[in-house]
Amino acid sequence: MKNNKQEIIVEAALEVFRDKGYANTRMADIARRAGVSYGLVYHYFAGKEVLFDVIVEGWWGQLYQMLKDEGASDTECREKLENIIKFFLDTYAEEPNLVSIFVTEVSRSSVYHTAGGLAKFRTFFSLTEEIMREGQKKGFLRSDIGPHYLTYIFLGAIEAFISIMVLGKEEVTRERRDRTINGIIKVFLFGAGAD
Amino acid sequence: MKNNKQEIIVEAALEVFRDKGYANTRMADIARRAGVSYGLVYHYFAGKEVLFDVIVEGWWGQLYQMLKDEGASDTECREKLENIIKFFLDTYAEEPNLVSIFVTEVSRSSVYHTAGGLAKFRTFFSLTEEIMREGQKKGFLRSDIGPHYLTYIFLGAIEAFISIMVLGKEEVTRERRDRTINGIIKVFLFGAGAD
Amino acid sequence: MKNNKQEIIVEAALEVFRDKGYANTRMADIARRAGVSYGLVYHYFAGKEVLFDVIVEGWWGQLYQMLKDEGASDTECREKLENIIKFFLDTYAEEPNLVSIFVTEVSRSSVYHTAGGLAKFRTFFSLTEEIMREGQKKGFLRSDIGPHYLTYIFLGAIEAFISIMVLGKEEVTRERRDRTINGIIKVFLFGAGAD
Amino acid sequence: MKNNKQEIIVEAALEVFRDKGYANTRMADIARRAGVSYGLVYHYFAGKEVLFDVIVEGWWGQLYQMLKDEGASDTECREKLENIIKFFLDTYAEEPNLVSIFVTEVSRSSVYHTAGGLAKFRTFFSLTEEIMREGQKKGFLRSDIGPHYLTYIFLGAIEAFISIMVLGKEEVTRERRDRTINGIIKVFLFGAGAD
DNA sequence: CATGAATGAGGGTTCATTCAT
DNA sequence: CATGAATGAACCCTCATTCAT
């Protein structure tokens, strides 16, 4: 429960954007959900797009921070990969609306992917790829496959799990979180094939 | 080059939906791109949503058909998995707009995922899971991980590659196609871990 | 059951105009109900308004004819008044759609009442007023009230009954017809007051 | 001259609905006539139909109120009947647009007479019939004719006069009003027949 | 005669944004 | 800070009418 109106509005926007999607969200909906007047939303945010960008920027900020931290840390590769998965699952547990919006409105939106949007993704992938490359260099990951291939597969698997949760509006229990991390890591590192 | 107007309109809709996304697509755009009058679009399709659904249904139809064929065939598991990847890549090569729309407007759209939409996905996943389950039974895939986990990871990886292509509007050469199939299969079956 | 297409179309138009009203009637509805193609309606009738006018003209023709016949005949006044009521009730029994359209689309329509339309009504009232005037001259009707007053009240009463039937889509049995005629005549001639 | 915009819009709507009829009224016409922007009409009223209903409900409200008052009062029957006529004529004098709309768009409209619309009329007739029935019981009105017959004839006569005024866009002078009341009452109570 | 594809102007409605209070 | 009335461009859809076959 935030006190200041600005945060209340952002919180309300998160909910509405998640429920209805960007295109079907009305500024009036946000104001109503926030319990503030129509005009106040415009008092704090220049417009619908700005409000959306504020939210998305917050997400990218968290994501980059985490990836940079992992990249810089000297934990071993496997733990880094686990931490990345953990980040998504834990953020989903704490801020499901934020992650939902990322999955449904940003991740695949052709609309969002214009100039600036695409650049965000490239950074996201680059930071991850750096970790993969390091893993290869250290002999932890196989080197006969390009690091960006590994990146795609790894992030694709995470996104698939997250998407399922988002679309099904599922809860993530602690136990499920660990099982999911374990499953993804196991398959990613050792493969789905029987020995 | 299609002859009949109905197909021309669908073709135009595919292009515009891809370029602008559903929400930003104007019926006027479709008519203009198709080179027909505004009203003719409504002569053939009851409205924007119907037109979109026609397109999406077509996609689901192809996808289900392929998965059912694979499920019923007696080719070995590895080949089935390859064929699934092949399907996405080949369809993207032949009908990039269709696949793009699937990725950007259907796959993760909170809007699409209501009622009927979700059911489509469940079917998609079930059919794939069936193949995974069979692979486990035949001893080809590891059994210490649930079949739906394998499904998520496998499909997630494919989707990630497809998404990259879609968002970057990339071409798929024959050579790239094979390399991608190979990469996904290798990692999925044997893991990204060294040795 | 008419054979030639032209009449079939008029018949269909009668039904649709009655069911939906002029404004909500689509040319497509008429074609469909008539079981003919879209274009054929235009082959025979220049447009929606023309088709409507054909119908309405037919009604006015019958009405005028009846009133002129009554005006010219030498039956006594009471019988003339009865015949006027009878005309409405019998026409309703035989052609309910025609009478319905008159009541709902012509009689009170501000749209219809432009120039030509208003003139039709004046003729209708004049012809009736002539009969009232004659009744006064022959000492059958009271003369301390203007003939057009009598006309309004008389026709108003008839229209009220017809409207009830039309709006309730009621049937007129022979027995009901006679009772209605009797009721209107009794009250109109002798009043509703107890002696 | 009303102050608040909402009333101004209703007033403008009354004028336009009267002039052009419901079907031919454009929301833009109403906004223009009210001197407000297009959007403001929608700010106050959900749509064209709602705006129309607001107007019509107002009419029914007044009408019912009057009939209930008359039904409950202990004035004698003749005066009640006079008051009913008076109500229509006076309302027409003060709010000609309202009465016009009732006559042209509600009273006989097949469109209006669906579901709720028909019920309104039944109430209108019932309330009037109650007065007739009371008149019969008190020996003021003849009892050999059903009360609803009397109702139809009485209301039919009033409506005929009102319609003439509406369609002719006539003014009602004080003198004309009294003459009309007197005429209707005389014929209704004592008949048009010469003794 | 008969068909139905094709046209496009027109109208109701939505909603982001502005602004006076 | 806060409100919500006011604006109007934009868009989906309807449907009378035309016309090629």
Short mmCIF file of C-alpha atoms in Angstrom, two decimals, chain D residues 89-180:
data_model
loop_
_atom_site.label_atom_id
_atom_site.label_comp_id
_atom_site.label_asym_id
_atom_site.label_seq_id
_atom_site.Cartn_x
_atom_site.Cartn_y
_atom_site.Cartn_z
CA LEU D 89 -53.28 20.57 -24.35
CA ASP D 90 -51.42 22.48 -21.65
CA THR D 91 -48.34 20.32 -21.92
CA TYR D 92 -48.44 20.84 -25.64
CA ALA D 93 -48.63 24.58 -25.07
CA GLU D 94 -45.67 24.56 -22.72
CA GLU D 95 -43.55 21.80 -24.18
CA PRO D 96 -44.68 21.30 -27.74
CA ASN D 97 -41.55 19.35 -28.60
CA LEU D 98 -42.14 16.82 -25.88
CA VAL D 99 -45.69 16.16 -26.93
CA SER D 100 -44.69 16.08 -30.57
CA ILE D 101 -42.14 13.42 -29.93
CA PHE D 102 -44.66 11.41 -28.01
CA VAL D 103 -47.10 11.53 -30.85
CA THR D 104 -44.71 10.96 -33.72
CA GLU D 105 -42.03 8.75 -32.26
CA VAL D 106 -43.57 6.90 -29.37
CA SER D 107 -47.29 6.59 -29.60
CA ARG D 108 -47.43 4.53 -32.75
CA SER D 109 -43.89 3.52 -33.31
CA SER D 110 -43.52 -0.17 -33.94
CA VAL D 111 -39.91 0.31 -32.98
CA TYR D 112 -40.72 1.73 -29.61
CA HIS D 113 -43.33 -0.87 -28.94
CA THR D 114 -41.13 -3.68 -27.95
CA ALA D 115 -40.81 -5.10 -24.51
CA GLY D 116 -40.71 -2.13 -22.16
CA GLY D 117 -42.48 0.22 -24.52
CA LEU D 118 -45.67 -1.76 -24.65
CA ALA D 119 -45.79 -1.99 -20.88
CA LYS D 120 -45.74 1.79 -20.62
CA PHE D 121 -48.82 1.96 -22.75
CA ARG D 122 -50.64 -0.64 -20.80
CA THR D 123 -50.07 1.38 -17.64
CA PHE D 124 -51.26 4.51 -19.38
CA PHE D 125 -54.43 2.77 -20.49
CA SER D 126 -55.00 1.04 -17.17
CA LEU D 127 -54.83 4.26 -15.22
CA THR D 128 -57.32 5.85 -17.56
CA GLU D 129 -59.55 2.81 -17.55
CA GLU D 130 -59.66 2.99 -13.80
CA ILE D 131 -61.20 6.43 -14.02
CA MET D 132 -63.72 5.20 -16.55
CA ARG D 133 -64.64 2.27 -14.36
CA GLU D 134 -65.16 4.57 -11.42
CA GLY D 135 -67.35 6.78 -13.61
CA GLN D 136 -69.46 3.77 -14.47
CA LYS D 137 -69.75 2.72 -10.87
CA LYS D 138 -70.91 6.14 -9.85
CA GLY D 139 -73.53 6.05 -12.56
CA PHE D 140 -71.93 8.87 -14.48
CA LEU D 141 -70.92 6.80 -17.48
CA ARG D 142 -73.00 4.18 -19.26
CA SER D 143 -72.29 0.65 -18.22
CA ASP D 144 -73.42 -1.25 -21.28
CA ILE D 145 -70.04 -0.66 -22.89
CA GLY D 146 -66.80 -2.04 -21.52
CA PRO D 147 -64.56 0.46 -19.74
CA HIS D 148 -61.66 -0.19 -22.05
CA TYR D 149 -63.86 0.64 -25.01
CA LEU D 150 -64.57 3.98 -23.41
CA THR D 151 -60.89 4.41 -22.74
CA TYR D 152 -59.90 3.78 -26.33
CA ILE D 153 -62.45 6.16 -27.69
CA PHE D 154 -61.67 8.88 -25.21
CA LEU D 155 -57.90 8.69 -25.58
CA GLY D 156 -58.22 8.19 -29.30
CA ALA D 157 -60.15 11.42 -29.60
CA ILE D 158 -57.58 13.33 -27.58
CA GLU D 159 -54.74 11.90 -29.57
CA ALA D 160 -56.40 12.84 -32.80
CA PHE D 161 -56.61 16.48 -31.77
CA ILE D 162 -53.09 16.53 -30.47
CA SER D 163 -51.81 14.88 -33.62
CA ILE D 164 -53.44 17.47 -35.79
CA MET D 165 -51.78 20.21 -33.81
CA VAL D 166 -48.43 18.49 -33.84
CA LEU D 167 -48.41 17.72 -37.51
CA GLY D 168 -49.64 21.18 -38.40
CA LYS D 169 -47.27 22.75 -35.88
CA GLU D 170 -50.20 24.75 -34.64
CA GLU D 171 -50.36 27.04 -31.64
CA VAL D 172 -52.96 26.53 -28.94
CA THR D 173 -54.59 29.68 -27.80
CA ARG D 174 -56.43 29.76 -24.52
CA GLU D 175 -59.67 30.08 -26.39
CA ARG D 176 -58.97 27.19 -28.68
CA ARG D 177 -57.98 25.06 -25.76
CA ASP D 178 -61.33 25.57 -24.05
CA ARG D 179 -63.25 25.00 -27.24
CA THR D 180 -61.43 21.75 -27.82
#
